[in-house]
Coordinates of C-alpha atoms and ligand atoms in Angstrom, one line a residue:
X1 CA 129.7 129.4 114.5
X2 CA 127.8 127.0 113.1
X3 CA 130.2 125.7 110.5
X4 CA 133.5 125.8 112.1
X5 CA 131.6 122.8 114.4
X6 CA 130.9 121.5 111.1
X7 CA 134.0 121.5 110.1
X8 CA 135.3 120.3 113.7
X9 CA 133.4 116.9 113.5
X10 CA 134.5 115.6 109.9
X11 CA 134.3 112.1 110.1
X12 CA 132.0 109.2 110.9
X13 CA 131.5 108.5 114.7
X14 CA 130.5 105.1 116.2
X15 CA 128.4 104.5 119.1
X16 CA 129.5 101.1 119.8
X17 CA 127.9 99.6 123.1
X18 CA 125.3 97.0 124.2
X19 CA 121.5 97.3 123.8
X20 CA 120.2 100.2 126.5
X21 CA 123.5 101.4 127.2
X22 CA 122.9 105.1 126.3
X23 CA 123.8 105.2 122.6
X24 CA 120.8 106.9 121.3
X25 CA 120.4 109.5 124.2
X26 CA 123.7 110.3 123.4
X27 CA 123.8 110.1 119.7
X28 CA 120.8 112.9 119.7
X29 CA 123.1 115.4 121.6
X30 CA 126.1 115.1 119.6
X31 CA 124.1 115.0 116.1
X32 CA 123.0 118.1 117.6
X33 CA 125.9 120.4 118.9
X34 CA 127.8 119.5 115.4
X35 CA 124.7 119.7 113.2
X36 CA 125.2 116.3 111.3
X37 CA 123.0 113.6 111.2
X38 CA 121.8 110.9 113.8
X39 CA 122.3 107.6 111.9
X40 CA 120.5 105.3 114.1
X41 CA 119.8 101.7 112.2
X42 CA 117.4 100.7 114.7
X43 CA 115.6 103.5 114.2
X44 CA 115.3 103.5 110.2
X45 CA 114.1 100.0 110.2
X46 CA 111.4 100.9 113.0
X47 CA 110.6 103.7 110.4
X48 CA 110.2 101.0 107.6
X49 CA 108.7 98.9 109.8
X50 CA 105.8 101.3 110.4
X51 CA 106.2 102.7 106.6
X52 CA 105.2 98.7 105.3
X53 CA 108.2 98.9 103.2
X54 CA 109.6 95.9 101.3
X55 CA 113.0 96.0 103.7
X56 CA 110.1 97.0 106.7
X57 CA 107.4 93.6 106.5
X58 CA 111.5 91.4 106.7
X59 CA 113.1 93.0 109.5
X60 CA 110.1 93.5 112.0
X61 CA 109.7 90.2 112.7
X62 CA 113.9 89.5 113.5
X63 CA 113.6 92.4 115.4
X64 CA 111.1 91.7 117.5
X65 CA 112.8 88.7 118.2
X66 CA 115.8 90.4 119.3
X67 CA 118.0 88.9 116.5
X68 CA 120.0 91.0 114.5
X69 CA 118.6 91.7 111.0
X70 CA 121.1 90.3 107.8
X71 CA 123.9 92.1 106.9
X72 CA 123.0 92.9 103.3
X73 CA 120.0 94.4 104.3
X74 CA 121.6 96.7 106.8
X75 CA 124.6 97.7 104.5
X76 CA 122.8 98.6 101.4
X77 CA 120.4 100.9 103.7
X78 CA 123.5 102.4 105.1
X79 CA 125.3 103.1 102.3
X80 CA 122.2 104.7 100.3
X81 CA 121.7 106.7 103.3
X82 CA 125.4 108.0 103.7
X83 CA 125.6 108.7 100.2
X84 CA 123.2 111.7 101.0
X85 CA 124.7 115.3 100.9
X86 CA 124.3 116.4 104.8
X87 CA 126.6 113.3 105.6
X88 CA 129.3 115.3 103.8
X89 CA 130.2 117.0 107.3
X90 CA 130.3 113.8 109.1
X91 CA 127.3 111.7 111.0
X92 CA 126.9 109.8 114.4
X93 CA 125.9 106.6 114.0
X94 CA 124.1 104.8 117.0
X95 CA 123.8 101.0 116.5
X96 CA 125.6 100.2 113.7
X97 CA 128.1 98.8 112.8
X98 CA 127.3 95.7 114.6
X99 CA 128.9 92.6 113.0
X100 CA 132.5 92.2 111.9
X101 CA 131.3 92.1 108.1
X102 CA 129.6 95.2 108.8
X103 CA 132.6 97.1 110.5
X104 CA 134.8 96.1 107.4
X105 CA 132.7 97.3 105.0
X106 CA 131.6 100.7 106.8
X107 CA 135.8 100.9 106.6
X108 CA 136.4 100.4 102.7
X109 CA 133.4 103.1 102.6
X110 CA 134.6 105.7 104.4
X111 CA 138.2 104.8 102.7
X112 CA 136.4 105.1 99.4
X113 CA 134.8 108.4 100.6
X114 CA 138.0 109.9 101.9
X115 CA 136.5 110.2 105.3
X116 CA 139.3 110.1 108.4
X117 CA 139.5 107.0 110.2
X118 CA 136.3 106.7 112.8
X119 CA 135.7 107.8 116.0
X120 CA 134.8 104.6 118.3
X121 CA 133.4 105.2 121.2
X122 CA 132.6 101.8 123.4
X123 CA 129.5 102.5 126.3
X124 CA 130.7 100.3 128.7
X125 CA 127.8 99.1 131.7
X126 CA 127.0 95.9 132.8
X127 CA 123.3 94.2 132.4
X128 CA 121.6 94.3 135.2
X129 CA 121.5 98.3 135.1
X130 CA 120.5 97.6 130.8
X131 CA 117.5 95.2 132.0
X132 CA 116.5 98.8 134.3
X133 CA 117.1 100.9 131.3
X134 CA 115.2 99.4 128.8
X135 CA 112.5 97.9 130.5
X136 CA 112.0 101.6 131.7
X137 CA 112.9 103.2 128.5
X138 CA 109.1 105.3 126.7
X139 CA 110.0 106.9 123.2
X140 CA 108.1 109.8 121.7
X141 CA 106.0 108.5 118.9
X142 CA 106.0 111.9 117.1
X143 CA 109.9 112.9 117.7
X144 CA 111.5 110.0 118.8
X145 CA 111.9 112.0 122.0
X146 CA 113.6 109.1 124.6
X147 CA 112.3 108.8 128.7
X148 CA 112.7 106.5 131.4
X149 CA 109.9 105.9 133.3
X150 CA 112.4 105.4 136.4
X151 CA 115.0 108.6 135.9
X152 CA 114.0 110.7 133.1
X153 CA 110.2 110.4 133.4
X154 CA 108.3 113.2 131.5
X155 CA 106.3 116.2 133.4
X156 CA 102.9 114.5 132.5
X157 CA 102.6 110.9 131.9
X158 CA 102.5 109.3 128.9
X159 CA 103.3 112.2 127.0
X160 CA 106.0 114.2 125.2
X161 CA 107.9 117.2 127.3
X162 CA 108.7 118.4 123.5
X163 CA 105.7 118.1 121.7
X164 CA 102.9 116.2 123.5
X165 CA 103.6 113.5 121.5
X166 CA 102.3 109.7 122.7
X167 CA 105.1 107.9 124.4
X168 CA 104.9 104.5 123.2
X169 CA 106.9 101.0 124.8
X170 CA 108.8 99.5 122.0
X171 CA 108.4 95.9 121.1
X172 CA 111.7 94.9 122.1
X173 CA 111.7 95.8 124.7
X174 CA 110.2 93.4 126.7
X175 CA 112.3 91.5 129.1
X176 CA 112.3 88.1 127.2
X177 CA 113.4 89.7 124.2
X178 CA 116.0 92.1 126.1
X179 CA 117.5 88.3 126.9
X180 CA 117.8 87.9 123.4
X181 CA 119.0 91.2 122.0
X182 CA 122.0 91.2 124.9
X183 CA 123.1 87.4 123.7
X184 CA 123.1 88.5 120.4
X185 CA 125.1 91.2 121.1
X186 CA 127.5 89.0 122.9
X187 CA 127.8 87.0 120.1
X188 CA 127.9 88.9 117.1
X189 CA 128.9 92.5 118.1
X190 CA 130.8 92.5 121.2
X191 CA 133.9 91.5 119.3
X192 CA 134.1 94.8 117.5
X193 CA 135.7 96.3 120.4
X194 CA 139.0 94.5 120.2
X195 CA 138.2 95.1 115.9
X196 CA 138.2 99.0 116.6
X197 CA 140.8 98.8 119.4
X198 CA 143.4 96.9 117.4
X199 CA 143.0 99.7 114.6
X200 CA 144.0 102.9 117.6
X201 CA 139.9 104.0 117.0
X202 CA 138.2 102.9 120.2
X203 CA 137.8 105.5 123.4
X204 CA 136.0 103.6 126.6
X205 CA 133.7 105.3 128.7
X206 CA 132.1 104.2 132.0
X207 CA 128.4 104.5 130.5
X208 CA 127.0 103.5 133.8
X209 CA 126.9 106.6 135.0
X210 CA 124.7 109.3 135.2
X211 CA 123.3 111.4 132.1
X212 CA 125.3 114.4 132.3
X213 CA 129.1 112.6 133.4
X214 CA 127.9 110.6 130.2
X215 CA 127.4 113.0 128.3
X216 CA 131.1 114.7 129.5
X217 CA 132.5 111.6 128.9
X218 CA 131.4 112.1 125.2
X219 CA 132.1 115.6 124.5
X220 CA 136.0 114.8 126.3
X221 CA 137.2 112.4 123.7
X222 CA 135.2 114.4 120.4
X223 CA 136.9 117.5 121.2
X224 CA 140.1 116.3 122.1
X225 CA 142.7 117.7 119.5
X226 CA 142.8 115.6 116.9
X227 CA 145.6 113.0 117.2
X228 CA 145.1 110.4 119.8
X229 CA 146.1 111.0 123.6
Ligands
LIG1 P1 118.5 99.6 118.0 O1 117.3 100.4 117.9 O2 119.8 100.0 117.5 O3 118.6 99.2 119.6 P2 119.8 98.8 120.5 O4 121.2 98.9 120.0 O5 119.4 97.5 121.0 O6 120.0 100.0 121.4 P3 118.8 100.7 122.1 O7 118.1 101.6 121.2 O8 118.0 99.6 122.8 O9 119.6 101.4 123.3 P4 120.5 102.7 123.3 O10 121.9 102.3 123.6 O11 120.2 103.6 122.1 O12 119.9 103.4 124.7 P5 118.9 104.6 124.9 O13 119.7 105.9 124.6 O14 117.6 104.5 124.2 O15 118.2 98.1 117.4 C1 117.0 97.5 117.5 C2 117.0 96.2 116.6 O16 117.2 96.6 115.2 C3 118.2 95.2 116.8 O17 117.9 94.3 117.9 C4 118.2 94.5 115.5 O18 117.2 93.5 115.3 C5 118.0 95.7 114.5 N1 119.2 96.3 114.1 C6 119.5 97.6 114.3 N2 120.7 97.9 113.8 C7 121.2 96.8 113.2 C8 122.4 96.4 112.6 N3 123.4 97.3 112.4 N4 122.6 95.1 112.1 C9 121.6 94.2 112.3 N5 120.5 94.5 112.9 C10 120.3 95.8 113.4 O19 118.7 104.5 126.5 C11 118.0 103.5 127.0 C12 117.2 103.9 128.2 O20 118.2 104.3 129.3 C13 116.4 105.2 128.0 O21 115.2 105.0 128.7 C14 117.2 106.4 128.5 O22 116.4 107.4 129.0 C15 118.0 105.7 129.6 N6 119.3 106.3 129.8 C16 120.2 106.7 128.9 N7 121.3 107.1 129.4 C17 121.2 107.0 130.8 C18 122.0 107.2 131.9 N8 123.3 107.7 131.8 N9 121.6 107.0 133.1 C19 120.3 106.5 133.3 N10 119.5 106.2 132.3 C20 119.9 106.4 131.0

C-alpha cells in the first residue's frame, strides 16, 4: 500500500502562498499520506540557526528581520538536500521556491533530474486572517508539532499534544516583523503565481478556510488523474 502512494506522488510539489497561510500545516499531511519528505526551507535554516552552523549565524539575523535570505544560500541547501535518496519518490516543499531566480533554477533541476513538471499549489487568504494566524501560531520545540493558540490550541498549555514537547513562539513572528515578511513576500514572491500559472502548473485554493476543507482542497488537485482538468 505503501508504495503504490509512492509511486502515485512522483514529482516535486510546491506550496506556494504568503507567510501564515497554511503551508506547513498542510505540507506535514501530505509528506505524510505519500511518505516523502517535508522540504520546508524555513525550517532547515531555523535548524541551522539553532545548530550554529556557518549558513545558520548568516541567515538568523535576515530572518528575524523578515527579509528573505540570498538566493545562493537557499539553492545550494536545496539542491544538496534533494540530491538525497528518499527525494527519489518525490517531496513537498513548503516555502520555497520564493524568488523568480529560485523558481528557475528548482526547474532546470528537476529537468536535470527527470522529475515531471511540479505541482503548484497557490494558498490563497488575505492578511488580516495571516496577522491572526501567525501571531497565534506555538510550534513544538521537540517535533515541530504546529498550534494556534486561537483554533488549534493544545489540551494543556504550553505543551505538545504529541510528545509534551515545549511549545515555543518563533522570532518572526512578532507583528512588526509579520509587516515585513508579508511585503517581502509582495515583492519578491508573489510574482511566482503568474511564473507557475503561465507554465499550466498552478492549482488555487481558497486557503481561508477551515483546516479540514483545506486540507480537501489539497488532497482534490494531488489525486486528480494525472493530466490537468
Ligand atoms: P518559513 O518558515 O518558510 O515561513 P513562511 O513562509 O513565512 O511561512 P510560515 O511558516 O510563517 O507559515 P505557513 O504557511 O507554513 O503556515 P502554518 O502552517 O505554520 O520562512 C521563514 C523565513 O526563512 C523567511 O522569512 C526567510 O527569511 C527565510 N526563508 C525561508 N525560505 C526561504 C527561501 N526559499 N528563500 C529565502 N528566504 C527563505 O500555519 C500558520 C498558523 O495558522 C498556525 O498556527 C496554524 O495552526 C494555523 N492554521 C493553519 N491552517 C489553518 C486554517 N485552515 N485555519 C485556521 N488556522 C490555520
Amino acid at each position: 500500500m505503501a508504495l503504490e502512494t509512492k509511486k502515485a506522488l512522483a514529482r516535486a510539489v510546491i506550496f506556494l502562498g504568503p507567510p501564515g497561510a497554511g503551508k506547513g500545516t498542510q505540507a506535514r499531511l501530505v509528506a505524510g499520506e505519500f511518505h516523502v519528505p517535508h522540504l520546508s526551507t524555513g525550517e532547515m535554516l531555523r535548524e541551522n540557526a539553532v545548530s550554529g552552523t556557518e549558513l545558520g549565524r548568516l541567515a538568523r539575523p535576515i530572518m528575524e528581520s523578515g527579509s528573505l535570505v540570498p538566493d545562493d544560500l537557499i539553492l545550494r541547501m536545496v539542491e544538496d538536500r534533494i540530491a538525497r535518496p528518499d527525494c527519489a519518490n518525490g517531496f513537498v516543499f513548503d516555502g520555497f521556491p520564493r524568488t523568480l531566480p529560485q523558481a528557475e533554477a528548482l526547474n532546470r533541476t528537476l529537468e536535470r533530474q527527470d522529475f515531471a513538471p511540479p505541482v503548484v499549489i497557490f494558498f490563497r487568504v488575505a492578511d488580516d486572517i495571516l496577522m491572526r494566524r501567525m501571531t497565534g501560531r506555538r510550534t513544538c520545540k521537540v517535533g515541530s508539532e504546529i498550534y494556534n493558540i486561537y483554533d488549534f490550541p493544545p489540551k494543556v498549555a504550553g505543551r505538545c499534544d504529541v510528545d509534551g514537547g515545549e511549545l515555543i513562539q518563533r522570532a518572526d513572528d512578532r507583528p512588526e516583523v509579520i509587516r515585513e515578511r508579508l511585503a517581502a513576500y509582495d515583492r519578491q514572491t508573489k510574482p511566482l503565481v503568474e511564473f507557475y500559472r503561465s507554465q499550466g502548473v498552478l492549482d488555487e485554493i481558497d486557503a481561508a478556510a477551515g483546516m479540514a476543507a483545506v486540507t480537501a482542497s489539497v488532497f482534490a488537485v494531488l489525486h486528480r488523474p494525472k493530466g490537468r482538468p
